[in-house]
Short mmCIF file of C-alpha atoms in Angstrom, two decimals:
data_model
loop_
_atom_site.label_atom_id
_atom_site.label_comp_id
_atom_site.label_asym_id
_atom_site.label_seq_id
_atom_site.Cartn_x
_atom_site.Cartn_y
_atom_site.Cartn_z
CA MET A 7 -17.94 -5.33 24.54
CA LYS A 8 -15.74 -3.53 27.39
CA TYR A 9 -12.57 -1.86 26.38
CA LYS A 10 -9.35 -1.57 28.10
CA ASN A 11 -8.74 1.79 26.68
CA GLU A 12 -9.64 3.55 23.64
CA ILE A 13 -8.88 6.55 21.63
CA LYS A 14 -10.58 8.65 18.94
CA ILE A 15 -8.85 10.91 16.30
CA GLN A 16 -9.97 13.34 13.58
CA PHE A 17 -8.07 14.54 10.63
CA PRO A 18 -8.97 16.84 7.57
CA SER A 19 -8.80 14.20 4.74
CA HIS A 20 -5.29 15.45 3.44
CA SER A 21 -3.15 12.69 1.99
CA GLU A 22 -0.18 13.50 4.66
CA ASN A 23 -2.55 12.58 7.25
CA GLU A 24 -1.88 8.95 6.01
CA ALA A 25 1.42 8.23 7.81
CA PHE A 26 0.10 10.45 10.58
CA SER A 27 -3.00 8.16 11.33
CA ARG A 28 -1.18 4.78 10.87
CA THR A 29 1.91 5.85 13.28
CA ALA A 30 -0.92 7.19 16.08
CA VAL A 31 -2.44 3.84 15.91
CA ALA A 32 0.73 1.87 16.04
CA ALA A 33 1.51 3.82 19.03
CA PHE A 34 -1.91 3.13 21.10
CA ALA A 35 -1.53 -0.54 19.71
CA ALA A 36 1.93 -0.96 21.16
CA GLN A 37 0.14 -0.71 24.66
CA LEU A 38 -0.73 -4.30 23.96
CA ASP A 39 2.99 -5.34 23.08
CA PRO A 40 2.28 -6.64 19.66
CA THR A 41 4.77 -8.36 17.92
CA VAL A 42 6.31 -6.36 14.90
CA GLU A 43 4.46 -8.81 12.42
CA GLU A 44 1.33 -7.74 13.93
CA LEU A 45 1.95 -4.05 14.19
CA THR A 46 2.92 -3.79 10.91
CA GLU A 47 -0.55 -5.39 9.92
CA ILE A 48 -2.28 -3.13 11.62
CA LYS A 49 -0.22 -0.11 10.24
CA THR A 50 -1.10 -1.37 6.90
CA ALA A 51 -4.82 -1.76 7.57
CA ILE A 52 -5.47 1.55 9.10
CA SER A 53 -3.24 3.30 5.84
CA GLU A 54 -5.44 1.19 3.46
CA ALA A 55 -8.83 2.14 5.14
CA VAL A 56 -7.53 5.75 5.48
CA SER A 57 -6.38 6.01 2.10
CA ASN A 58 -9.84 4.67 0.76
CA ALA A 59 -11.50 7.79 2.62
CA ILE A 60 -9.24 10.06 1.06
CA ILE A 61 -9.08 9.32 -2.24
CA HIS A 62 -13.00 7.60 -2.75
CA ALA A 63 -15.10 9.22 -0.21
CA TYR A 64 -13.82 12.44 -0.58
CA ASP A 65 -12.42 12.23 -4.03
CA GLU A 66 -8.93 13.69 -2.90
CA ALA A 67 -10.90 17.20 -2.21
CA GLN A 68 -8.78 17.56 1.17
CA ASN A 69 -12.07 19.01 2.87
CA GLY A 70 -13.52 16.23 4.33
CA ILE A 71 -13.14 14.68 7.87
CA VAL A 72 -11.99 11.11 8.36
CA THR A 73 -12.41 9.68 11.87
CA VAL A 74 -10.35 6.96 13.62
CA GLU A 75 -11.51 5.12 16.76
CA VAL A 76 -9.27 2.49 18.04
CA LYS A 77 -10.41 0.17 20.89
CA SER A 78 -8.54 -2.46 23.20
CA THR A 79 -10.12 -5.26 25.09
CA GLU A 80 -8.73 -7.28 28.00
CA ASP A 81 -8.57 -10.42 25.63
CA ARG A 82 -5.94 -8.45 23.39
CA LYS A 83 -8.21 -7.75 20.49
CA ILE A 84 -7.85 -4.50 18.50
CA VAL A 85 -11.25 -2.79 17.33
CA MET A 86 -10.44 -0.06 14.54
CA ILE A 87 -12.96 2.03 13.23
CA VAL A 88 -12.23 4.50 10.13
CA SER A 89 -15.31 6.30 9.27
CA ASP A 90 -15.82 9.43 6.86
CA GLU A 91 -18.93 11.45 5.84
CA GLY A 92 -18.16 11.25 2.08
CA ILE A 93 -19.81 9.62 -1.30
CA GLY A 94 -20.44 6.17 0.12
CA ILE A 95 -20.13 3.05 -1.52
CA GLY A 96 -22.97 1.86 -3.87
CA ASP A 97 -22.34 -1.83 -4.35
CA ILE A 98 -20.02 -3.15 -1.27
CA GLU A 99 -19.71 -6.61 -2.52
CA LYS A 100 -18.19 -5.38 -5.93
CA ALA A 101 -15.86 -2.65 -3.99
CA LYS A 102 -14.37 -5.83 -2.03
CA GLU A 103 -13.48 -7.64 -5.18
CA PRO A 104 -9.65 -8.01 -5.77
CA LEU A 105 -8.41 -5.52 -8.45
CA TYR A 106 -11.75 -3.99 -8.78
CA THR A 107 -11.42 -0.10 -8.50
CA SER A 108 -13.97 2.42 -9.27
CA LYS A 109 -10.74 4.73 -10.70
CA ALA A 110 -9.67 2.55 -13.05
CA GLY A 111 -6.76 4.76 -15.42
CA GLU A 112 -5.56 6.20 -11.99
CA GLU A 113 -3.20 3.31 -11.50
CA ARG A 114 -5.48 2.20 -8.45
CA SER A 115 -4.77 -1.26 -7.65
CA GLY A 116 -8.12 -2.21 -6.36
CA MET A 117 -6.48 -4.32 -3.84
CA GLY A 118 -7.30 -2.16 -0.82
CA PHE A 119 -9.92 -4.26 1.14
CA THR A 120 -8.35 -7.52 0.25
CA VAL A 121 -5.42 -6.23 2.16
CA MET A 122 -7.55 -5.24 5.12
CA GLU A 123 -9.21 -8.43 4.88
CA SER A 124 -5.99 -10.47 4.75
CA PHE A 125 -4.20 -8.41 7.82
CA THR A 126 -7.12 -8.43 10.29
CA ASP A 127 -9.32 -11.08 11.38
CA ARG A 128 -12.83 -9.50 10.60
CA LEU A 129 -14.02 -6.88 8.31
CA GLU A 130 -17.30 -5.17 7.95
CA ILE A 131 -18.52 -2.27 5.88
CA THR A 132 -21.49 -0.29 6.41
CA SER A 133 -22.10 2.36 3.85
CA LYS A 134 -24.85 4.62 2.58
CA PRO A 135 -24.50 6.55 -0.69
CA GLY A 136 -24.46 10.10 -0.21
CA GLU A 137 -23.63 9.80 3.71
CA GLY A 138 -20.68 8.02 4.37
CA THR A 139 -18.99 4.71 5.02
CA LYS A 140 -17.71 3.25 8.02
CA VAL A 141 -14.88 0.36 8.01
CA THR A 142 -14.82 -1.54 11.30
CA MET A 143 -11.66 -3.87 11.48
CA ILE A 144 -10.95 -6.56 14.36
CA LYS A 145 -7.56 -7.76 14.96
CA GLN A 146 -6.80 -10.55 17.38
CA LEU A 147 -3.19 -10.08 18.91
CA ASP A 148 -1.56 -13.27 19.96
CA LEU A 149 -1.49 -14.40 23.67
CA LEU A 150 1.46 -13.23 25.26
CA VAL A 151 3.72 -16.47 26.40
CA MET B 28 10.33 9.13 0.02
CA LYS B 29 13.75 9.19 -1.13
CA ILE B 30 14.53 8.22 -4.98
CA THR B 31 17.67 7.39 -6.38
CA SER B 32 18.26 5.99 -10.15
CA GLU B 33 21.44 4.90 -11.75
CA ILE B 34 21.63 4.01 -15.48
CA THR B 35 23.24 1.03 -16.45
CA LYS B 36 23.79 -0.32 -20.44
CA ASN B 37 20.33 -1.43 -20.73
CA SER B 38 18.52 -0.74 -17.62
CA LEU B 39 17.20 1.78 -15.64
CA ILE B 40 17.66 0.70 -11.45
CA VAL B 41 15.32 2.61 -9.22
CA ARG B 42 16.09 2.09 -5.79
CA LEU B 43 13.17 3.50 -3.24
CA GLU B 44 13.62 4.87 0.70
CA GLY B 45 10.93 5.40 2.96
CA GLU B 46 7.11 4.89 3.47
CA LEU B 47 5.45 4.15 0.18
CA ASP B 48 1.61 5.30 0.46
CA HIS B 49 -1.05 6.97 -1.71
CA HIS B 50 0.48 10.44 -0.60
CA SER B 51 4.44 9.85 -1.34
CA ALA B 52 3.32 7.71 -4.35
CA ALA B 53 2.44 10.57 -6.13
CA GLU B 54 5.88 12.05 -6.33
CA VAL B 55 7.44 8.53 -6.80
CA ARG B 56 5.44 8.09 -9.99
CA GLU B 57 6.47 11.43 -11.36
CA LYS B 58 10.24 11.24 -10.51
CA ILE B 59 10.24 7.62 -11.96
CA ASP B 60 8.38 8.71 -15.26
CA GLN B 61 10.69 11.59 -15.44
CA THR B 62 14.02 9.65 -15.24
CA ILE B 63 12.15 6.71 -17.58
CA GLY B 64 11.68 9.69 -20.40
CA THR B 65 15.15 10.89 -20.04
CA SER B 66 17.36 7.43 -19.55
CA GLU B 67 15.97 6.04 -22.96
CA ARG B 68 16.37 2.78 -21.40
CA LYS B 69 13.60 -0.42 -21.81
CA ASN B 70 13.95 -2.20 -19.12
CA LEU B 71 13.08 -1.06 -15.28
CA ILE B 72 14.59 -2.41 -11.92
CA PHE B 73 12.77 -1.80 -8.81
CA SER B 74 14.68 -2.12 -5.47
CA PHE B 75 12.50 -2.06 -2.55
CA GLN B 76 15.08 -2.50 0.25
CA GLY B 77 14.72 0.91 1.72
CA VAL B 78 11.13 0.83 2.04
CA SER B 79 10.30 0.62 5.66
CA PHE B 80 6.54 0.47 5.05
CA MET B 81 4.02 0.26 1.95
CA ASP B 82 0.55 -0.80 1.36
CA SER B 83 -1.70 -1.27 -1.98
CA ALA B 84 -0.24 1.92 -3.42
CA GLY B 85 2.99 0.36 -3.91
CA ILE B 86 0.91 -2.01 -6.58
CA GLY B 87 -0.16 0.58 -8.06
CA VAL B 88 3.10 2.14 -8.85
CA VAL B 89 4.66 -0.95 -10.31
CA MET B 90 1.24 -1.90 -12.33
CA GLY B 91 1.70 2.01 -13.88
CA ARG B 92 5.49 1.48 -14.61
CA TYR B 93 4.78 -1.96 -16.08
CA ASN B 94 2.04 -0.42 -18.24
CA LYS B 95 4.73 2.15 -19.57
CA MET B 96 7.54 0.05 -20.11
CA LYS B 97 5.26 -2.43 -22.12
CA GLU B 98 4.42 0.51 -24.70
CA MET B 99 8.31 0.97 -25.31
CA GLY B 100 8.55 -3.06 -25.55
CA GLY B 101 10.41 -3.15 -22.39
CA ILE B 102 10.25 -5.22 -18.96
CA VAL B 103 9.97 -4.27 -15.11
CA ILE B 104 11.42 -6.46 -12.62
CA VAL B 105 10.96 -6.11 -9.12
CA SER B 106 13.84 -7.12 -6.31
CA GLU B 107 14.98 -6.73 -2.75
CA CYS B 108 11.51 -6.52 -0.77
CA ASN B 109 11.16 -7.34 2.62
CA ASP B 110 8.63 -9.97 3.82
CA TYR B 111 5.65 -7.56 4.21
CA ALA B 112 6.34 -5.72 0.85
CA LYS B 113 6.46 -8.93 -0.91
CA ARG B 114 3.15 -10.40 0.39
CA ILE B 115 1.30 -7.40 -0.47
CA LEU B 116 2.59 -7.45 -4.29
CA GLU B 117 1.94 -11.00 -4.40
CA MET B 118 -1.68 -10.60 -3.44
CA SER B 119 -2.18 -8.80 -6.66
CA GLY B 120 -0.59 -11.41 -9.09
CA ILE B 121 2.12 -8.73 -9.99
CA PHE B 122 4.71 -10.60 -10.24
CA THR B 123 3.21 -12.62 -13.03
CA ILE B 124 3.80 -9.96 -15.43
CA ALA B 125 6.48 -7.74 -13.61
CA PRO B 126 9.11 -10.69 -12.09
CA TYR B 127 10.44 -10.75 -8.79
CA CYS B 128 14.18 -11.30 -8.10
CA ASP B 129 16.07 -11.17 -4.66
CA THR B 130 18.65 -9.00 -5.97
CA VAL B 131 19.42 -5.85 -8.45
CA GLU B 132 22.12 -8.49 -9.89
CA GLN B 133 20.29 -10.99 -10.86
CA ALA B 134 17.38 -8.70 -12.23
CA MET B 135 19.99 -7.38 -14.30
CA LYS B 136 21.35 -10.34 -15.52
CA ILE B 137 17.55 -10.97 -17.11
CA CYS B 138 17.69 -7.99 -18.45
CA SER B 139 20.96 -8.25 -20.08
CA GLU B 140 19.78 -11.49 -21.58
CA THR B 141 16.64 -9.74 -23.06
CA TRP B 142 18.61 -7.43 -24.73
CA SER B 143 20.92 -9.90 -26.48
CA HIS B 144 18.08 -11.97 -27.50
CA GLU B 145 16.67 -8.83 -29.60
CA GLU B 146 20.08 -8.33 -31.17
#
């Protein structure tokens, strides 16, 4: 796929960076002139993926590195890749189930992947226990009229 | 995140303002739980009117407060969400246990009816 523009940001797994990362991605996506609804969906999907990395991959330890890459295409696709080098996911299908959480008792809703899936057009997860997780989301923006 | 609470005859109204994510949820949770403890009210009404951004952490906040109020024999009502916040909460099915009202006033009416049934 040929990209029109791309960015890559890296930050330590501090929870304050959830707001930073979704705002940064929204500012990049704004170059494509998305609707307010599309922009909110992008921000929410990024927020879910980054929160997962901080909460699950690094177990809130604050010493991990989260990488967010975003690319835009000529046909108005936004490709978002959130990756970490954390504990990884053993059973991806299980993790994707609505309401499933590996951290029950901590008020986790278990809806992160469901929200990502519903707010983007494609969600791909690759993970290796002990090595890390990579979440790729693709969002097709409406064509400009 | 700004949290304002108001205590009425039979409920505790909590109004949230700002962005509700995993980071801010920790503080929100702590502050509300403190107020639940001191207010001695059984019913909790959330107003999400001032919430400009929310992800699934918001579901966890409502879910946790529901469990707390249930223990005390009370209820939680969610009100005044924007379309996005409502869409996310709806996805989790939380409204089947913590019902949704368009306004705080409607929620207060439900709380007072619940209260008078008990008396």
